[in-house]
PDB file of C-alpha atoms in Angstrom:
ATOM      1  CA  MET M 793       0.014   0.046   0.080  1.00  0.00           C
ATOM      2  CA  ALA M 794       1.300   3.023  -0.728  1.00  0.00           C
ATOM      3  CA  THR M 795       1.747   5.585   2.089  1.00  0.00           C
ATOM      4  CA  ARG M 796       2.003   9.493   1.990  1.00  0.00           C
ATOM      5  CA  ARG M 797       4.194   9.550   5.167  1.00  0.00           C
ATOM      6  CA  SER M 798       6.782   7.363   6.399  1.00  0.00           C
ATOM      7  CA  SER M 799       5.711   7.283  10.128  1.00  0.00           C
ATOM      8  CA  THR M 800       3.226   4.657  11.276  1.00  0.00           C
ATOM      9  CA  ASP M 801       1.958   7.022  14.237  1.00  0.00           C
ATOM     10  CA  ASP M 802       1.008   9.493  11.465  1.00  0.00           C
ATOM     11  CA  PRO M 803      -3.119   9.871  11.954  1.00  0.00           C
ATOM     12  CA  LEU M 804      -3.242  11.280   8.437  1.00  0.00           C
ATOM     13  CA  ALA M 805      -1.597   7.853   7.259  1.00  0.00           C
ATOM     14  CA  PRO M 806      -4.282   6.134   4.142  1.00  0.00           C
ATOM     15  CA  VAL M 807      -5.784   3.649   6.364  1.00  0.00           C
ATOM     16  CA  THR M 808      -5.906   3.640  10.322  1.00  0.00           C
ATOM     17  CA  LEU M 809      -7.000   0.121  11.985  1.00  0.00           C
ATOM     18  CA  ALA M 810      -8.198   0.468  15.710  1.00  0.00           C
ATOM     19  CA  VAL M 811      -8.687  -3.548  17.119  1.00  0.00           C
ATOM     20  CA  GLY M 812     -10.350  -3.864  20.438  1.00  0.00           C
ATOM     21  CA  GLN M 813     -13.500  -3.790  22.228  1.00  0.00           C
ATOM     22  CA  GLU M 814     -12.677  -0.974  24.752  1.00  0.00           C
ATOM     23  CA  ASP M 815     -15.221   2.093  23.574  1.00  0.00           C
ATOM     24  CA  LEU M 816     -13.351   5.042  25.056  1.00  0.00           C
ATOM     25  CA  LEU M 817     -10.246   4.102  23.036  1.00  0.00           C
ATOM     26  CA  LEU M 818     -11.980   3.212  19.651  1.00  0.00           C
ATOM     27  CA  ASP M 819     -13.613   6.582  19.958  1.00  0.00           C
ATOM     28  CA  ARG M 820     -10.058   8.254  20.736  1.00  0.00           C
ATOM     29  CA  ALA M 821      -8.694   6.746  17.902  1.00  0.00           C
ATOM     30  CA  VAL M 822     -11.064   7.832  15.611  1.00  0.00           C
ATOM     31  CA  ARG M 823     -11.148  11.391  17.314  1.00  0.00           C
ATOM     32  CA  HIS M 824      -7.411  11.587  16.830  1.00  0.00           C
ATOM     33  CA  VAL M 825      -7.516  10.955  13.139  1.00  0.00           C
ATOM     34  CA  VAL M 826     -10.618  13.498  12.499  1.00  0.00           C
ATOM     35  CA  ALA M 827      -8.878  16.275  14.413  1.00  0.00           C
ATOM     36  CA  ALA M 828      -5.791  15.719  12.401  1.00  0.00           C
ATOM     37  CA  ALA M 829      -7.602  16.181   9.424  1.00  0.00           C
ATOM     38  CA  ARG M 830      -9.565  18.936  10.345  1.00  0.00           C
ATOM     39  CA  ALA M 831      -6.246  20.440  11.585  1.00  0.00           C
ATOM     40  CA  SER M 832      -4.851  20.083   7.769  1.00  0.00           C
ATOM     41  CA  ASP M 833      -8.281  21.113   6.241  1.00  0.00           C
ATOM     42  CA  ALA M 834     -11.110  22.435   8.287  1.00  0.00           C
ATOM     43  CA  ASP M 835     -13.579  21.738   5.562  1.00  0.00           C
ATOM     44  CA  THR M 836     -12.655  17.924   5.861  1.00  0.00           C
ATOM     45  CA  ASP M 837     -15.795  15.473   5.086  1.00  0.00           C
ATOM     46  CA  VAL M 838     -16.198  12.999   7.687  1.00  0.00           C
ATOM     47  CA  ARG M 839     -18.042   9.833   7.038  1.00  0.00           C
ATOM     48  CA  ASP M 840     -19.225   7.692   9.954  1.00  0.00           C
ATOM     49  CA  LEU M 841     -20.628   4.072   8.897  1.00  0.00           C
ATOM     50  CA  THR M 842     -21.930   1.147  10.364  1.00  0.00           C
ATOM     51  CA  PRO M 843     -21.666  -2.256   8.304  1.00  0.00           C
ATOM     52  CA  ASP M 844     -25.400  -1.910   7.383  1.00  0.00           C
ATOM     53  CA  GLN M 845     -24.865   1.414   5.773  1.00  0.00           C
ATOM     54  CA  LEU M 846     -22.057  -0.069   3.616  1.00  0.00           C
ATOM     55  CA  GLN M 847     -23.401  -1.772   0.316  1.00  0.00           C
ATOM     56  CA  PRO M 848     -21.343  -3.137  -2.314  1.00  0.00           C
ATOM     57  CA  GLY M 849     -20.037  -0.597  -4.170  1.00  0.00           C
ATOM     58  CA  THR M 850     -20.425   2.176  -1.576  1.00  0.00           C
ATOM     59  CA  LEU M 851     -16.797   2.240  -0.197  1.00  0.00           C
ATOM     60  CA  ALA M 852     -15.829   2.818  -3.851  1.00  0.00           C
ATOM     61  CA  GLU M 853     -17.981   5.877  -4.166  1.00  0.00           C
ATOM     62  CA  LEU M 854     -17.067   7.462  -1.046  1.00  0.00           C
ATOM     63  CA  THR M 855     -13.427   7.005  -1.625  1.00  0.00           C
ATOM     64  CA  SER M 856     -13.383   8.206  -5.525  1.00  0.00           C
ATOM     65  CA  PRO M 857     -11.387  11.289  -6.553  1.00  0.00           C
ATOM     66  CA  SER M 858     -12.759  14.949  -5.893  1.00  0.00           C
ATOM     67  CA  LEU M 859     -12.774  17.696  -8.358  1.00  0.00           C
ATOM     68  CA  PHE M 860     -11.726  19.857  -5.659  1.00  0.00           C
ATOM     69  CA  ALA M 861      -9.230  17.293  -4.072  1.00  0.00           C
ATOM     70  CA  GLU M 862     -11.009  17.496  -0.850  1.00  0.00           C
ATOM     71  CA  ARG M 863      -9.838  15.663   2.399  1.00  0.00           C
ATOM     72  CA  LYS M 864     -12.262  13.369   3.559  1.00  0.00           C
ATOM     73  CA  VAL M 865     -12.445  10.699   6.506  1.00  0.00           C
ATOM     74  CA  VAL M 866     -14.206   7.426   6.141  1.00  0.00           C
ATOM     75  CA  ILE M 867     -15.048   5.541   9.468  1.00  0.00           C
ATOM     76  CA  VAL M 868     -16.225   2.138   9.360  1.00  0.00           C
ATOM     77  CA  ARG M 869     -17.630   0.970  12.588  1.00  0.00           C
ATOM     78  CA  ASP M 870     -17.603  -3.072  13.562  1.00  0.00           C
ATOM     79  CA  ALA M 871     -15.873  -3.833  10.575  1.00  0.00           C
ATOM     80  CA  GLN M 872     -15.590  -7.575  11.435  1.00  0.00           C
ATOM     81  CA  ASP M 873     -19.507  -7.326  10.862  1.00  0.00           C
ATOM     82  CA  LEU M 874     -19.013  -5.806   7.325  1.00  0.00           C
ATOM     83  CA  SER M 875     -20.785  -8.334   4.033  1.00  0.00           C
ATOM     84  CA  ALA M 876     -18.374 -10.564   2.134  1.00  0.00           C
ATOM     85  CA  ASP M 877     -18.788  -8.226  -0.634  1.00  0.00           C
ATOM     86  CA  THR M 878     -17.827  -5.026   1.143  1.00  0.00           C
ATOM     87  CA  VAL M 879     -14.802  -6.777   2.504  1.00  0.00           C
ATOM     88  CA  LYS M 880     -13.872  -7.418  -1.159  1.00  0.00           C
ATOM     89  CA  ASP M 881     -14.450  -3.321  -1.815  1.00  0.00           C
ATOM     90  CA  VAL M 882     -12.094  -2.799   1.393  1.00  0.00           C
ATOM     91  CA  LYS M 883      -9.501  -5.195   0.255  1.00  0.00           C
ATOM     92  CA  ALA M 884      -9.317  -3.707  -3.463  1.00  0.00           C
ATOM     93  CA  TYR M 885      -9.319  -0.244  -2.046  1.00  0.00           C
ATOM     94  CA  LEU M 886      -6.187  -1.357   0.311  1.00  0.00           C
ATOM     95  CA  GLY M 887      -3.929  -1.818  -2.789  1.00  0.00           C
ATOM     96  CA  ALA M 888      -4.728   1.788  -4.240  1.00  0.00           C
ATOM     97  CA  PRO M 889      -5.777   4.010  -1.297  1.00  0.00           C
ATOM     98  CA  ALA M 890      -6.985   7.627  -2.474  1.00  0.00           C
ATOM     99  CA  GLU M 891      -4.941  10.771  -1.969  1.00  0.00           C
ATOM    100  CA  GLU M 892      -6.664  12.775   0.670  1.00  0.00           C
ATOM    101  CA  ILE M 893      -8.696  10.399   1.809  1.00  0.00           C
ATOM    102  CA  THR M 894      -8.447   8.509   5.281  1.00  0.00           C
ATOM    103  CA  LEU M 895      -9.893   5.131   5.854  1.00  0.00           C
ATOM    104  CA  VAL M 896     -10.564   3.889   9.822  1.00  0.00           C
ATOM    105  CA  LEU M 897     -11.488   0.722  10.223  1.00  0.00           C
ATOM    106  CA  LEU M 898     -12.630  -0.297  13.680  1.00  0.00           C
ATOM    107  CA  HIS M 899     -12.589  -4.129  14.092  1.00  0.00           C
ATOM    108  CA  ALA M 900     -13.383  -5.873  17.529  1.00  0.00           C
ATOM    109  CA  GLY M 901     -10.286  -8.364  16.739  1.00  0.00           C
ATOM    110  CA  GLY M 902     -11.001 -12.011  17.427  1.00  0.00           C
ATOM    111  CA  ALA M 903     -12.261 -14.504  14.907  1.00  0.00           C
ATOM    112  CA  LYS M 904     -14.990 -13.088  13.483  1.00  0.00           C
ATOM    113  CA  GLY M 905     -13.639 -11.092  10.141  1.00  0.00           C
ATOM    114  CA  LYS M 906     -10.138 -12.312  10.707  1.00  0.00           C
ATOM    115  CA  GLY M 907      -9.582 -12.301   6.940  1.00  0.00           C
ATOM    116  CA  LEU M 908     -10.354  -8.483   6.857  1.00  0.00           C
ATOM    117  CA  LEU M 909      -8.270  -8.049   9.624  1.00  0.00           C
ATOM    118  CA  ASP M 910      -5.115  -9.959   8.430  1.00  0.00           C
ATOM    119  CA  ALA M 911      -5.531  -8.197   4.727  1.00  0.00           C
ATOM    120  CA  VAL M 912      -5.160  -4.795   6.591  1.00  0.00           C
ATOM    121  CA  ARG M 913      -2.274  -5.619   8.552  1.00  0.00           C
ATOM    122  CA  LYS M 914      -0.506  -7.156   5.430  1.00  0.00           C
ATOM    123  CA  ALA M 915      -1.226  -3.819   3.584  1.00  0.00           C
ATOM    124  CA  GLY M 916       0.759  -1.694   5.970  1.00  0.00           C
ATOM    125  CA  ALA M 917      -2.131   0.118   7.909  1.00  0.00           C
ATOM    126  CA  ARG M 918      -1.287   2.101  10.775  1.00  0.00           C
ATOM    127  CA  GLU M 919      -2.761   0.218  13.855  1.00  0.00           C
ATOM    128  CA  VAL M 920      -3.730   1.274  17.366  1.00  0.00           C
ATOM    129  CA  ALA M 921      -4.780  -1.340  19.861  1.00  0.00           C
ATOM    130  CA  CYS M 922      -8.012  -0.335  21.788  1.00  0.00           C
ATOM    131  CA  PRO M 923      -8.164  -3.570  24.024  1.00  0.00           C
ATOM    132  CA  ARG M 924     -10.714  -3.852  27.030  1.00  0.00           C
ATOM    133  CA  THR M 925      -9.502  -3.462  30.107  1.00  0.00           C
ATOM    134  CA  THR M 926     -10.344  -6.458  32.294  1.00  0.00           C
ATOM    135  CA  LYS M 927      -7.584  -6.516  35.314  1.00  0.00           C
ATOM    136  CA  PRO M 928      -7.267  -4.025  38.236  1.00  0.00           C
ATOM    137  CA  ALA M 929      -3.622  -3.420  37.413  1.00  0.00           C
ATOM    138  CA  GLU M 930      -4.773  -2.634  33.601  1.00  0.00           C
ATOM    139  CA  ARG M 931      -7.291   0.111  35.172  1.00  0.00           C
ATOM    140  CA  LEU M 932      -4.245   1.259  37.450  1.00  0.00           C
ATOM    141  CA  SER M 933      -1.956   1.858  34.385  1.00  0.00           C
ATOM    142  CA  PHE M 934      -4.608   3.567  32.548  1.00  0.00           C
ATOM    143  CA  VAL M 935      -5.118   6.122  35.413  1.00  0.00           C
ATOM    144  CA  ARG M 936      -1.454   6.629  35.677  1.00  0.00           C
ATOM    145  CA  SER M 937      -1.129   7.410  31.819  1.00  0.00           C
ATOM    146  CA  GLU M 938      -4.372   9.851  31.845  1.00  0.00           C
ATOM    147  CA  PHE M 939      -2.600  12.075  34.738  1.00  0.00           C
ATOM    148  CA  ARG M 940       0.653  12.276  32.845  1.00  0.00           C
ATOM    149  CA  ALA M 941      -1.481  12.790  29.499  1.00  0.00           C
ATOM    150  CA  LEU M 942      -2.738  15.975  31.353  1.00  0.00           C
ATOM    151  CA  GLY M 943       0.735  16.800  32.767  1.00  0.00           C
ATOM    152  CA  ARG M 944       0.086  16.400  36.188  1.00  0.00           C
ATOM    153  CA  SER M 945       1.536  14.230  38.986  1.00  0.00           C
ATOM    154  CA  ALA M 946      -0.490  12.058  40.890  1.00  0.00           C
ATOM    155  CA  THR M 947       0.835   9.746  43.713  1.00  0.00           C
ATOM    156  CA  PRO M 948       0.519   5.675  43.599  1.00  0.00           C
ATOM    157  CA  GLU M 949      -2.116   6.172  46.392  1.00  0.00           C
ATOM    158  CA  ALA M 950      -4.155   8.468  44.676  1.00  0.00           C
ATOM    159  CA  CYS M 951      -4.521   6.557  41.484  1.00  0.00           C
ATOM    160  CA  GLN M 952      -5.753   3.369  43.171  1.00  0.00           C
ATOM    161  CA  ALA M 953      -7.850   5.408  45.144  1.00  0.00           C
ATOM    162  CA  LEU M 954      -9.637   6.566  42.034  1.00  0.00           C
ATOM    163  CA  VAL M 955      -9.969   3.550  40.484  1.00  0.00           C
ATOM    164  CA  ASP M 956     -11.447   2.074  43.978  1.00  0.00           C
ATOM    165  CA  SER M 957     -14.007   4.866  43.827  1.00  0.00           C
ATOM    166  CA  ILE M 958     -15.215   4.791  40.250  1.00  0.00           C
ATOM    167  CA  GLY M 959     -14.607   1.082  39.165  1.00  0.00           C
ATOM    168  CA  SER M 960     -13.751  -0.309  35.698  1.00  0.00           C
ATOM    169  CA  ASP M 961     -15.573   2.343  33.240  1.00  0.00           C
ATOM    170  CA  LEU M 962     -12.538   3.770  31.585  1.00  0.00           C
ATOM    171  CA  ARG M 963     -14.938   7.188  30.693  1.00  0.00           C
ATOM    172  CA  GLU M 964     -15.740   7.856  34.182  1.00  0.00           C
ATOM    173  CA  LEU M 965     -12.205   7.147  35.185  1.00  0.00           C
ATOM    174  CA  ALA M 966     -10.919   9.381  32.490  1.00  0.00           C
ATOM    175  CA  SER M 967     -13.558  12.060  33.308  1.00  0.00           C
ATOM    176  CA  ALA M 968     -12.361  11.766  36.753  1.00  0.00           C
ATOM    177  CA  ALA M 969      -8.905  12.214  36.128  1.00  0.00           C
ATOM    178  CA  SER M 970      -9.723  15.290  34.132  1.00  0.00           C
ATOM    179  CA  GLN M 971     -11.840  17.131  36.599  1.00  0.00           C
ATOM    180  CA  LEU M 972      -9.303  16.194  39.267  1.00  0.00           C
ATOM    181  CA  ALA M 973      -6.482  17.737  36.916  1.00  0.00           C
ATOM    182  CA  ALA M 974      -8.746  21.014  36.417  1.00  0.00           C
ATOM    183  CA  ASP M 975      -9.927  21.652  39.889  1.00  0.00           C
ATOM    184  CA  VAL M 976      -6.717  20.512  41.954  1.00  0.00           C
ATOM    185  CA  GLU M 977      -3.235  22.414  42.243  1.00  0.00           C
ATOM    186  CA  GLY M 978       0.034  20.708  43.087  1.00  0.00           C
ATOM    187  CA  THR M 979       0.177  17.057  43.314  1.00  0.00           C
ATOM    188  CA  ILE M 980      -2.966  14.884  43.159  1.00  0.00           C
ATOM    189  CA  ASP M 981      -3.091  12.496  46.477  1.00  0.00           C
ATOM    190  CA  GLU M 982      -5.137  10.216  48.137  1.00  0.00           C
ATOM    191  CA  ALA M 983      -6.751  12.764  50.746  1.00  0.00           C
ATOM    192  CA  VAL M 984      -7.843  14.897  47.355  1.00  0.00           C
ATOM    193  CA  VAL M 985      -9.324  11.824  45.585  1.00  0.00           C
ATOM    194  CA  GLY M 986     -11.365  10.830  48.768  1.00  0.00           C
ATOM    195  CA  ARG M 987     -12.805  14.090  49.159  1.00  0.00           C
ATOM    196  CA  TYR M 988     -13.979  14.184  45.806  1.00  0.00           C
ATOM    197  CA  TYR M 989     -14.939  10.466  44.944  1.00  0.00           C
ATOM    198  CA  THR M 990     -14.635   8.006  47.509  1.00  0.00           C
ATOM    199  CA  GLY M 991     -18.145   6.572  48.393  1.00  0.00           C
ATOM    200  CA  ARG M 992     -19.357   8.396  45.442  1.00  0.00           C
ATOM    201  CA  ALA M 993     -23.077   6.684  45.394  1.00  0.00           C
ATOM    202  CA  GLU M 994     -24.000   6.689  41.734  1.00  0.00           C
ATOM    203  CA  ALA M 995     -20.730   5.198  40.240  1.00  0.00           C
ATOM    204  CA  SER M 996     -20.553   2.616  42.915  1.00  0.00           C
ATOM    205  CA  SER M 997     -24.119   1.401  42.426  1.00  0.00           C
ATOM    206  CA  PHE M 998     -23.804   1.330  38.658  1.00  0.00           C
ATOM    207  CA  THR M 999     -20.399  -0.530  38.875  1.00  0.00           C
ATOM    208  CA  VAL M1000     -22.636  -3.481  40.756  1.00  0.00           C
ATOM    209  CA  ALA M1001     -25.309  -3.566  38.077  1.00  0.00           C
ATOM    210  CA  ASP M1002     -22.808  -3.433  35.202  1.00  0.00           C
ATOM    211  CA  ARG M1003     -20.974  -6.161  36.432  1.00  0.00           C
ATOM    212  CA  ALA M1004     -24.152  -8.192  37.110  1.00  0.00           C
ATOM    213  CA  VAL M1005     -25.863  -7.792  33.767  1.00  0.00           C
ATOM    214  CA  GLU M1006     -22.412  -8.732  32.180  1.00  0.00           C
ATOM    215  CA  GLY M1007     -22.838 -12.257  33.926  1.00  0.00           C
ATOM    216  CA  ARG M1008     -19.730 -11.695  36.122  1.00  0.00           C
ATOM    217  CA  ALA M1009     -21.244 -12.495  39.499  1.00  0.00           C
ATOM    218  CA  ALA M1010     -18.275 -12.660  41.627  1.00  0.00           C
ATOM    219  CA  GLU M1011     -17.285  -8.965  40.417  1.00  0.00           C
ATOM    220  CA  ALA M1012     -20.579  -7.767  41.202  1.00  0.00           C
ATOM    221  CA  LEU M1013     -20.674  -9.425  44.661  1.00  0.00           C
ATOM    222  CA  GLU M1014     -17.375  -7.868  45.611  1.00  0.00           C
ATOM    223  CA  ALA M1015     -18.696  -4.494  44.038  1.00  0.00           C
ATOM    224  CA  LEU M1016     -21.898  -4.736  46.181  1.00  0.00           C
ATOM    225  CA  ARG M1017     -19.898  -5.717  49.286  1.00  0.00           C
ATOM    226  CA  TRP M1018     -17.910  -2.406  48.940  1.00  0.00           C
ATOM    227  CA  SER M1019     -20.837  -0.488  47.932  1.00  0.00           C
ATOM    228  CA  LEU M1020     -22.548  -1.053  51.553  1.00  0.00           C
ATOM    229  CA  SER M1021     -19.340  -0.924  53.186  1.00  0.00           C
ATOM    230  CA  THR M1022     -19.124   2.806  52.194  1.00  0.00           C
ATOM    231  CA  GLY M1023     -22.573   3.633  53.018  1.00  0.00           C
ATOM    232  CA  VAL M1024     -24.591   3.323  49.443  1.00  0.00           C
ATOM    233  CA  ALA M1025     -28.220   3.228  50.157  1.00  0.00           C
ATOM    234  CA  PRO M1026     -29.432  -0.120  49.068  1.00  0.00           C
ATOM    235  CA  VAL M1027     -32.118   1.510  47.206  1.00  0.00           C
ATOM    236  CA  LEU M1028     -29.800   2.864  45.008  1.00  0.00           C
ATOM    237  CA  ILE M1029     -28.587  -0.317  44.152  1.00  0.00           C
ATOM    238  CA  THR M1030     -31.781  -1.994  43.516  1.00  0.00           C
ATOM    239  CA  SER M1031     -32.421   1.367  41.441  1.00  0.00           C
ATOM    240  CA  ALA M1032     -29.448   0.801  39.135  1.00  0.00           C
ATOM    241  CA  LEU M1033     -29.902  -2.963  38.645  1.00  0.00           C
ATOM    242  CA  ALA M1034     -33.331  -2.338  37.494  1.00  0.00           C
ATOM    243  CA  GLN M1035     -32.020   0.748  34.922  1.00  0.00           C
ATOM    244  CA  GLY M1036     -29.533  -1.912  33.465  1.00  0.00           C
ATOM    245  CA  VAL M1037     -31.650  -4.709  33.093  1.00  0.00           C
ATOM    246  CA  ARG M1038     -34.543  -2.268  31.252  1.00  0.00           C
ATOM    247  CA  ALA M1039     -31.854  -1.014  29.279  1.00  0.00           C
ATOM    248  CA  ILE M1040     -31.026  -4.381  28.086  1.00  0.00           C
ATOM    249  CA  GLY M1041     -35.050  -5.202  27.521  1.00  0.00           C
ATOM    250  CA  LYS M1042     -35.246  -2.018  25.468  1.00  0.00           C
ATOM    251  CA  LEU M1043     -32.182  -2.437  23.261  1.00  0.00           C
ATOM    252  CA  SER M1044     -32.741  -5.943  22.609  1.00  0.00           C
ATOM    253  CA  SER M1045     -36.485  -5.367  21.416  1.00  0.00           C
ATOM    254  CA  ALA M1046     -35.526  -1.901  19.276  1.00  0.00           C
ATOM    255  CA  ARG M1047     -34.692  -1.928  15.601  1.00  0.00           C
ATOM    256  CA  GLY M1048     -31.165  -1.833  14.461  1.00  0.00           C
ATOM    257  CA  GLY M1049     -29.305   1.299  13.495  1.00  0.00           C
ATOM    258  CA  ARG M1050     -26.761   3.614  14.181  1.00  0.00           C
ATOM    259  CA  PRO M1051     -26.313   4.333  18.148  1.00  0.00           C
ATOM    260  CA  ALA M1052     -27.352   8.034  17.419  1.00  0.00           C
ATOM    261  CA  ASP M1053     -30.751   6.869  15.702  1.00  0.00           C
ATOM    262  CA  LEU M1054     -30.873   4.092  18.777  1.00  0.00           C
ATOM    263  CA  ALA M1055     -30.218   6.999  21.429  1.00  0.00           C
ATOM    264  CA  ARG M1056     -33.076   9.430  20.197  1.00  0.00           C
ATOM    265  CA  GLU M1057     -35.666   6.239  19.906  1.00  0.00           C
ATOM    266  CA  LEU M1058     -34.611   4.724  23.231  1.00  0.00           C
ATOM    267  CA  GLY M1059     -33.916   8.124  25.410  1.00  0.00           C
ATOM    268  CA  MET M1060     -30.059   6.851  26.146  1.00  0.00           C
ATOM    269  CA  PRO M1061     -26.710   8.625  25.258  1.00  0.00           C
ATOM    270  CA  PRO M1062     -25.285   7.294  22.307  1.00  0.00           C
ATOM    271  CA  TRP M1063     -22.149   5.799  24.337  1.00  0.00           C
ATOM    272  CA  LYS M1064     -24.879   4.081  26.846  1.00  0.00           C
ATOM    273  CA  ILE M1065     -26.227   2.110  23.519  1.00  0.00           C
ATOM    274  CA  ASP M1066     -22.874   0.961  22.606  1.00  0.00           C
ATOM    275  CA  ARG M1067     -22.102  -0.404  26.408  1.00  0.00           C
ATOM    276  CA  VAL M1068     -25.492  -2.060  26.436  1.00  0.00           C
ATOM    277  CA  ARG M1069     -24.935  -3.839  22.850  1.00  0.00           C
ATOM    278  CA  GLN M1070     -21.887  -5.346  24.719  1.00  0.00           C
ATOM    279  CA  GLN M1071     -23.564  -6.363  27.936  1.00  0.00           C
ATOM    280  CA  MET M1072     -26.746  -7.912  26.261  1.00  0.00           C
ATOM    281  CA  ARG M1073     -24.897 -10.630  24.493  1.00  0.00           C
ATOM    282  CA  GLY M1074     -26.390 -13.740  25.905  1.00  0.00           C
ATOM    283  CA  TRP M1075     -29.492 -12.345  27.403  1.00  0.00           C
ATOM    284  CA  THR M1076     -33.221 -13.466  25.956  1.00  0.00           C
ATOM    285  CA  PRO M1077     -36.455 -12.057  26.800  1.00  0.00           C
ATOM    286  CA  ASP M1078     -37.255 -14.830  29.699  1.00  0.00           C
ATOM    287  CA  GLY M1079     -33.839 -13.713  31.047  1.00  0.00           C
ATOM    288  CA  VAL M1080     -34.866 -10.076  31.030  1.00  0.00           C
ATOM    289  CA  ALA M1081     -38.451 -10.991  32.552  1.00  0.00           C
ATOM    290  CA  ALA M1082     -36.609 -13.412  35.351  1.00  0.00           C
ATOM    291  CA  ALA M1083     -34.501 -10.874  36.361  1.00  0.00           C
ATOM    292  CA  LEU M1084     -36.858  -7.963  36.642  1.00  0.00           C
ATOM    293  CA  ILE M1085     -39.020 -10.082  39.083  1.00  0.00           C
ATOM    294  CA  ALA M1086     -35.676 -10.790  41.056  1.00  0.00           C
ATOM    295  CA  VAL M1087     -34.951  -7.181  41.252  1.00  0.00           C
ATOM    296  CA  ALA M1088     -38.207  -6.335  42.335  1.00  0.00           C
ATOM    297  CA  ALA M1089     -38.594  -8.631  44.971  1.00  0.00           C
ATOM    298  CA  ALA M1090     -35.053  -7.222  46.026  1.00  0.00           C
ATOM    299  CA  ASP M1091     -36.287  -3.720  46.074  1.00  0.00           C
ATOM    300  CA  ALA M1092     -39.414  -4.583  48.399  1.00  0.00           C
ATOM    301  CA  GLY M1093     -36.843  -6.414  50.655  1.00  0.00           C
ATOM    302  CA  VAL M1094     -34.698  -3.406  50.954  1.00  0.00           C
ATOM    303  CA  LYS M1095     -37.827  -1.041  51.223  1.00  0.00           C
ATOM    304  CA  GLY M1096     -38.974  -2.942  54.791  1.00  0.00           C
ATOM    305  CA  GLY M1097     -40.499  -6.279  53.265  1.00  0.00           C
ATOM    306  CA  GLY M1098     -37.707  -8.405  54.293  1.00  0.00           C
ATOM    307  CA  ASP M1099     -35.273  -8.665  57.227  1.00  0.00           C
ATOM    308  CA  ASP M1100     -32.089  -8.607  55.524  1.00  0.00           C
ATOM    309  CA  PRO M1101     -31.518  -5.783  53.131  1.00  0.00           C
ATOM    310  CA  GLU M1102     -27.966  -7.111  52.137  1.00  0.00           C
ATOM    311  CA  TYR M1103     -29.278 -10.724  51.536  1.00  0.00           C
ATOM    312  CA  ALA M1104     -31.766  -9.360  49.523  1.00  0.00           C
ATOM    313  CA  LEU M1105     -29.437  -7.601  47.276  1.00  0.00           C
ATOM    314  CA  GLU M1106     -26.897 -10.646  46.860  1.00  0.00           C
ATOM    315  CA  LYS M1107     -29.959 -13.122  45.755  1.00  0.00           C
ATOM    316  CA  ALA M1108     -31.030  -9.996  43.239  1.00  0.00           C
ATOM    317  CA  VAL M1109     -27.399  -9.645  41.893  1.00  0.00           C
ATOM    318  CA  VAL M1110     -26.555 -13.356  41.859  1.00  0.00           C
ATOM    319  CA  ALA M1111     -29.961 -14.032  39.777  1.00  0.00           C
ATOM    320  CA  VAL M1112     -29.340 -10.926  37.365  1.00  0.00           C
ATOM    321  CA  ALA M1113     -25.798 -12.527  36.688  1.00  0.00           C
ATOM    322  CA  ARG M1114     -27.437 -15.906  36.026  1.00  0.00           C
ATOM    323  CA  ALA M1115     -30.113 -14.516  33.881  1.00  0.00           C
ATOM    324  CA  ALA M1116     -27.164 -12.685  31.572  1.00  0.00           C
ATOM    325  CA  ARG M1117     -25.254 -16.157  31.394  1.00  0.00           C
ATOM    326  CA  SER M1118     -28.433 -18.501  30.857  1.00  0.00           C
ATOM    327  CA  GLY M1119     -31.489 -16.103  29.725  1.00  0.00           C
ATOM    328  CA  GLY M1120     -32.987 -17.030  33.033  1.00  0.00           C
ATOM    329  CA  ARG M1121     -32.858 -20.642  32.819  1.00  0.00           C
TER     330      ARG M1121
END
């Protein structure tokens, strides 16, 4: 593949391949390319497409030479889901990428669509790794890198406290680091993080719900016990569980489409559509129904209908996680 510049770190390389399932990192990879293109040409045309919008021949139309040589960024999300005919179009394009056009392919990695992934790598595309963070150490490393990128100093204890308080969502961690960097002068230490975030009810309750609807029972129970120990009201946790399960039910019954369209239809922000799509794998309508019944029972239990609110919550968390894995069976 011909390249316009020699550096593999050039965001204006003919093709950028972002590989992984971490939404924040994928979005940043896209934003980096778009920002570089618009810095070069403020009138850059950006096309953001999903597989269902790419019919055979569509890519050729989007990347055909312009009479005015305008710069264009063509973003293809979920490239692993492209049809066989569109994959052929992409492979053909790799042999002769158009000038002034940057193609950005977002691929989840893994076995699905591996032929396309291999072809893009073989063609010499610029690659950006966007792996999902699954380990506490990875999230800690992410927070440290966020503070470094912001030009701020944070103690190891502060970084750990932020991870403990916010949980596993990288968007929330990035937002918290940015907020602290903007609000606090000097070195950010554990005491500062404690004043801002430790025991934040909304974050901790939704962490419990996220882990439960993902079928990760052990992590959900761990987050539940931590939340309760820091004083989070049980009713906030049942509310978060109910919202998580209802979101899966809404999205599973909605028409397919772009996150922005679904967001308007369902009343959710686009980033949440992407998250719920990841969480809903393995769920069935019976599973949603069973989980909602379990959450309703827990809600009654924590509002005076039972003797042990903590036990009621544990039962609900386990039931939701089981529904996520087996559809309620």
